[in-house]
Amino acid sequence: MSSDRDVQLALRRQRLVMRSAQLRLTLAGQAEVLRAPLALADTARAGVQWLRQHPYALIGPVMLLAALRPARALRWAGRLWWGWRTFRQTGRWLAALQTQRR
């Protein structure tokens, strides 16, 4: 009796191991689609990290833009300021919303 049960458990275990291997292969194939977008996101994150570590690297291009195209520089400064304010306000709004839910 115990021997039959052991054999059945071993067979079930073997089927489960095979099924797990099959699911891993399927998942790996489906995840391949994400490889390029995730690589791009990693590159962008690394670039932002570098800019955070070297903030003065932006001063040269900004000064050049301001000297060559002052109207365009002012227009972009206004857009960036508006975007920054919107970003900050959205963050405050989401934080307030999250505290209300608790």
Backbone as ProteinMPNN parsed JSONL, in Angstrom:
{"seq_chain_A": "MSSDRDVQLALRRQRLVMRSAQLRLTLAGQAEVLRAPLALADTARAGVQWLRQHPYALIGPVMLLAALRPARALRWAGRLWWGWRTFRQTGRWLAALQTQRR", "coords_chain_A": {"N_chain_A": [[0.82, -1.186, 0.0], [1.839, 1.272, 0.882], [3.906, 1.45, -0.883], [2.658, 1.753, -3.382], [1.555, 4.267, -3.011], [3.873, 5.802, -2.691], [4.973, 5.527, -5.259], [3.006, 6.767, -6.788], [3.166, 9.35, -5.751], [5.767, 9.991, -6.518], [5.487, 9.927, -9.309], [3.642, 12.002, -9.632], [5.149, 14.116, -8.66], [7.173, 14.152, -10.588], [5.687, 14.826, -12.888], [4.87, 17.385, -12.126], [7.333, 18.715, -11.947], [8.125, 18.604, -14.615], [6.073, 20.113, -15.742], [6.576, 22.576, -14.522], [9.042, 23.205, -15.688], [8.242, 23.495, -18.331], [6.503, 25.716, -18.071], [8.349, 27.647, -17.238], [9.909, 27.912, -19.56], [7.971, 28.901, -21.322], [7.34, 31.331, -20.084], [9.823, 32.609, -20.274], [10.006, 32.929, -23.036], [7.825, 34.644, -23.496], [8.611, 36.844, -22.015], [10.677, 37.835, -23.451], [9.875, 39.803, -25.183], [9.882, 42.055, -23.659], [12.509, 42.731, -23.342], [13.9, 44.721, -24.976], [12.459, 47.23, -24.407], [12.956, 47.37, -21.629], [15.721, 47.5, -21.554], [16.11, 49.978, -22.754], [14.879, 51.576, -20.818], [16.64, 51.121, -18.688], [18.952, 52.325, -19.718], [18.101, 54.984, -19.9], [17.629, 55.507, -17.189], [20.216, 55.25, -16.197], [21.384, 57.417, -17.499], [19.998, 59.574, -16.334], [20.819, 59.235, -13.714], [23.56, 59.775, -14.031], [23.425, 62.464, -14.766], [22.415, 63.514, -12.414], [24.585, 63.147, -10.756], [26.422, 64.771, -11.998], [25.562, 67.632, -12.228], [26.41, 70.051, -13.276], [26.997, 69.621, -15.884], [24.923, 70.291, -17.482], [24.913, 73.0, -17.627], [26.541, 74.204, -19.626], [25.317, 73.543, -22.256], [22.798, 74.764, -21.784], [23.475, 77.449, -21.364], [24.582, 78.018, -23.862], [22.339, 77.68, -25.514], [20.743, 79.731, -24.45], [22.267, 81.931, -25.185], [22.368, 81.796, -27.983], [19.733, 81.502, -28.856], [17.689, 83.285, -27.38], [14.886, 83.782, -27.1], [13.737, 81.294, -27.58], [14.923, 79.886, -25.503], [13.774, 81.137, -23.275], [11.11, 80.461, -23.687], [11.237, 77.653, -23.439], [12.137, 77.537, -20.824], [9.916, 78.495, -19.461], [8.09, 76.453, -20.072], [9.351, 74.251, -18.843], [9.324, 75.1, -16.182], [6.557, 75.192, -15.713], [5.996, 72.451, -16.075], [7.493, 71.347, -13.962], [6.191, 72.465, -11.722], [3.667, 71.318, -12.07], [4.313, 68.616, -11.814], [5.205, 68.55, -9.127], [2.859, 69.387, -7.803], [1.109, 67.34, -8.498], [2.353, 65.213, -7.205], [2.008, 66.013, -4.517], [-0.778, 65.938, -4.427], [-1.301, 63.205, -4.893], [-0.059, 62.113, -2.629], [-1.671, 63.192, -0.602], [-4.073, 61.976, -1.281], [-3.428, 59.333, -0.841], [-3.009, 59.312, 1.948], [-5.566, 59.84, 2.789], [-6.913, 57.533, 2.177], [-6.039, 55.742, 4.035]], "CA_chain_A": [[0.0, 0.0, 0.0], [2.712, 2.421, 0.981], [4.718, 1.476, -2.082], [1.823, 2.363, -4.431], [1.442, 5.699, -2.711], [5.177, 6.402, -3.0], [5.111, 5.569, -6.713], [2.096, 7.806, -7.27], [3.741, 10.647, -5.369], [6.938, 10.221, -7.363], [4.985, 10.275, -10.636], [3.047, 13.344, -9.559], [6.261, 15.059, -8.534], [7.837, 14.22, -11.888], [4.816, 15.614, -13.779], [4.922, 18.782, -11.693], [8.638, 19.25, -12.331], [8.079, 18.802, -16.065], [5.167, 21.24, -15.994], [7.294, 23.785, -14.111], [10.04, 23.493, -16.717], [7.507, 23.992, -19.489], [6.034, 27.063, -17.752], [9.516, 28.538, -17.249], [10.251, 28.172, -20.962], [6.924, 29.763, -21.869], [7.527, 32.655, -19.502], [11.037, 33.194, -20.861], [9.665, 33.35, -24.394], [6.935, 35.8, -23.435], [9.344, 37.974, -21.437], [11.645, 38.322, -24.445], [9.304, 41.023, -25.762], [10.192, 43.165, -22.747], [13.951, 42.959, -23.258], [14.296, 46.002, -25.572], [11.992, 48.376, -23.622], [13.627, 47.428, -20.328], [17.092, 47.97, -21.801], [15.993, 51.418, -22.971], [14.603, 52.183, -19.511], [17.889, 51.076, -17.92], [19.846, 53.337, -20.268], [17.581, 56.293, -19.483], [17.869, 55.636, -15.746], [21.649, 55.493, -16.017], [21.635, 58.794, -17.921], [19.48, 60.474, -15.294], [21.727, 59.091, -12.571], [24.795, 60.495, -14.354], [23.127, 63.902, -14.689], [22.289, 63.872, -10.992], [25.93, 63.18, -10.193], [27.159, 65.828, -12.695], [24.547, 68.622, -12.629], [27.018, 71.161, -14.008], [27.114, 69.266, -17.296], [23.82, 70.928, -18.196], [25.084, 74.457, -17.678], [27.092, 74.596, -20.93], [24.287, 73.576, -23.302], [21.758, 75.739, -21.456], [24.021, 78.788, -21.618], [24.704, 78.15, -25.307], [20.988, 77.886, -26.025], [20.299, 81.065, -24.032], [23.012, 82.941, -25.94], [22.048, 81.734, -29.409], [18.287, 81.629, -29.081], [17.124, 83.686, -26.093], [13.427, 83.637, -27.063], [13.454, 79.864, -27.433], [15.344, 79.499, -24.156], [12.75, 81.596, -22.335], [9.912, 79.652, -23.905], [11.482, 76.35, -22.829], [12.213, 77.723, -19.371], [8.534, 78.557, -18.994], [7.502, 75.103, -20.146], [9.953, 73.418, -17.804], [8.823, 75.562, -14.886], [5.181, 74.716, -15.617], [6.062, 71.004, -15.886], [7.988, 71.073, -12.615], [5.112, 72.792, -10.78], [2.631, 70.298, -12.234], [4.853, 67.39, -11.229], [5.189, 68.692, -7.665], [1.477, 69.44, -7.35], [0.559, 65.994, -8.642], [2.916, 64.416, -6.11], [1.316, 66.384, -3.272], [-2.151, 65.476, -4.53], [-1.289, 61.758, -4.706], [0.265, 61.839, -1.219], [-2.863, 63.499, 0.179], [-5.049, 60.949, -1.605], [-3.0, 58.095, -0.189], [-3.25, 59.417, 3.389], [-7.017, 59.79, 3.004], [-7.363, 56.127, 2.064], [-5.617, 54.95, 5.206]], "C_chain_A": [[0.869, 1.257, 0.0], [3.554, 2.573, -0.278], [3.947, 2.112, -3.249], [1.722, 3.868, -4.229], [2.755, 6.424, -3.034], [5.38, 6.544, -4.506], [4.232, 6.674, -7.285], [2.625, 9.2, -6.937], [4.947, 10.993, -6.239], [6.513, 10.613, -8.779], [4.388, 11.683, -10.655], [4.144, 14.398, -9.466], [6.955, 15.251, -9.874], [7.006, 15.043, -12.873], [4.857, 17.096, -13.415], [6.247, 19.449, -12.072], [8.668, 19.526, -13.829], [7.188, 19.999, -16.425], [5.844, 22.562, -15.618], [8.329, 24.185, -15.152], [9.368, 24.065, -17.961], [7.025, 25.433, -19.247], [7.181, 28.069, -17.737], [9.924, 28.894, -18.672], [9.231, 29.107, -21.612], [7.091, 31.185, -21.362], [8.75, 33.348, -20.089], [10.762, 33.687, -22.273], [8.786, 34.589, -24.405], [7.658, 37.032, -22.902], [10.354, 38.564, -22.41], [11.167, 39.624, -25.088], [9.69, 42.246, -24.931], [11.672, 43.53, -22.723], [14.36, 44.343, -23.784], [13.755, 47.203, -24.779], [12.682, 48.498, -22.263], [15.076, 47.885, -20.473], [17.094, 49.478, -22.02], [15.743, 52.145, -21.648], [15.86, 52.187, -18.64], [18.87, 52.139, -18.394], [19.402, 54.732, -19.833], [17.834, 56.534, -18.0], [19.336, 55.921, -15.465], [22.012, 56.924, -16.427], [21.168, 59.804, -16.895], [20.382, 60.422, -14.066], [23.032, 59.868, -12.815], [24.563, 61.998, -14.255], [22.963, 64.364, -13.244], [23.657, 63.977, -10.327], [26.77, 64.308, -10.792], [26.188, 66.924, -13.156], [25.129, 69.78, -13.438], [27.189, 70.852, -15.491], [26.002, 69.901, -18.123], [24.032, 72.422, -18.389], [25.581, 74.91, -19.05], [26.039, 74.635, -22.023], [23.178, 74.6, -23.03], [22.247, 77.151, -21.74], [24.165, 79.034, -23.119], [23.335, 78.411, -25.942], [20.49, 79.287, -25.679], [21.012, 82.146, -24.836], [22.595, 82.965, -27.411], [20.574, 81.991, -29.711], [17.592, 82.033, -27.784], [15.606, 83.515, -26.016], [13.043, 82.175, -26.861], [13.819, 79.396, -26.024], [14.304, 79.933, -23.126], [11.467, 80.778, -22.47], [10.064, 78.283, -23.244], [11.587, 76.453, -21.312], [10.812, 77.788, -18.784], [7.857, 77.2, -19.009], [8.051, 74.188, -19.054], [9.457, 73.809, -16.418], [7.393, 75.078, -14.675], [5.16, 73.202, -15.362], [6.511, 70.629, -14.48], [6.895, 71.341, -11.58], [4.005, 71.744, -10.85], [3.067, 68.984, -11.6], [4.78, 67.436, -9.701], [3.76, 68.679, -7.128], [0.82, 68.067, -7.44], [1.082, 65.087, -7.531], [2.239, 64.721, -4.784], [-0.113, 65.847, -3.273], [-2.226, 63.963, -4.298], [-0.969, 61.377, -3.261], [-0.951, 62.099, -0.345], [-3.939, 62.426, -0.046], [-4.704, 59.635, -0.892], [-3.248, 58.16, 1.317], [-4.742, 59.373, 3.697], [-7.533, 58.367, 2.973], [-7.01, 55.303, 3.278], [-6.543, 55.136, 6.314]], "O_chain_A": [[0.653, 2.179, -0.786], [3.876, 3.688, -0.69], [4.503, 2.905, -4.009], [1.798, 4.639, -5.185], [2.743, 7.526, -3.583], [5.897, 7.558, -4.975], [4.659, 7.427, -8.161], [2.537, 10.116, -7.755], [5.125, 12.142, -6.644], [7.098, 11.513, -9.381], [4.613, 12.451, -11.59], [4.074, 15.442, -10.114], [7.286, 16.374, -10.254], [7.552, 15.865, -13.609], [4.878, 17.958, -14.294], [6.27, 20.614, -12.47], [9.177, 20.559, -14.265], [7.521, 20.791, -17.306], [5.696, 23.557, -16.328], [8.479, 25.367, -15.462], [9.872, 25.01, -18.568], [7.136, 26.276, -20.138], [7.015, 29.209, -18.17], [10.248, 30.047, -18.958], [9.602, 30.005, -22.369], [6.992, 32.138, -22.135], [8.711, 34.546, -20.37], [11.239, 34.754, -22.662], [8.978, 35.484, -25.228], [7.343, 38.153, -23.303], [10.832, 39.68, -22.207], [11.984, 40.453, -25.491], [9.808, 43.349, -25.464], [12.044, 44.546, -22.136], [15.092, 45.064, -23.105], [14.522, 48.124, -24.499], [12.958, 49.606, -21.802], [15.596, 48.584, -19.604], [17.98, 50.178, -21.529], [16.324, 53.2, -21.391], [16.114, 53.159, -17.929], [19.54, 52.781, -17.585], [20.226, 55.559, -19.444], [18.21, 57.636, -17.601], [19.664, 56.734, -14.601], [22.843, 57.566, -15.785], [21.863, 60.781, -16.617], [20.669, 61.451, -13.455], [23.541, 60.535, -11.915], [25.403, 62.724, -13.723], [23.337, 65.486, -12.901], [23.859, 64.803, -9.438], [27.729, 64.758, -10.166], [26.014, 67.12, -14.359], [24.41, 70.421, -14.204], [27.499, 71.751, -16.274], [26.134, 70.033, -19.34], [23.384, 73.036, -19.237], [25.087, 75.904, -19.582], [25.876, 75.671, -22.667], [22.678, 75.231, -23.961], [21.509, 77.962, -22.299], [23.899, 80.137, -23.595], [23.204, 79.272, -26.811], [19.885, 79.956, -26.517], [20.414, 83.179, -25.138], [22.484, 84.035, -28.01], [20.232, 82.626, -30.709], [16.961, 81.19, -27.146], [15.089, 83.138, -24.965], [12.147, 81.855, -26.08], [13.097, 78.598, -25.426], [13.988, 79.178, -22.206], [10.822, 80.449, -21.474], [9.15, 77.804, -22.573], [11.166, 75.543, -20.598], [10.547, 77.205, -17.732], [7.139, 76.842, -18.076], [7.302, 73.443, -18.421], [9.199, 72.946, -15.579], [7.048, 74.609, -13.59], [4.392, 72.727, -14.526], [5.972, 69.7, -13.878], [6.694, 70.541, -10.666], [3.467, 71.33, -9.823], [2.278, 68.319, -10.928], [4.345, 66.477, -9.064], [3.48, 68.036, -6.116], [0.061, 67.68, -6.552], [0.331, 64.282, -6.981], [1.929, 63.812, -4.015], [-0.602, 65.362, -2.253], [-3.112, 63.489, -3.588], [-1.542, 60.426, -2.729], [-1.24, 61.316, 0.559], [-4.627, 62.024, 0.892], [-5.586, 58.927, -0.407], [-3.657, 57.162, 1.911], [-5.135, 58.911, 4.768], [-8.491, 58.035, 3.671], [-7.625, 54.265, 3.523], [-6.354, 54.553, 7.382]]}, "name": "protein", "num_of_chains": 1, "seq": "MSSDRDVQLALRRQRLVMRSAQLRLTLAGQAEVLRAPLALADTARAGVQWLRQHPYALIGPVMLLAALRPARALRWAGRLWWGWRTFRQTGRWLAALQTQRR"}
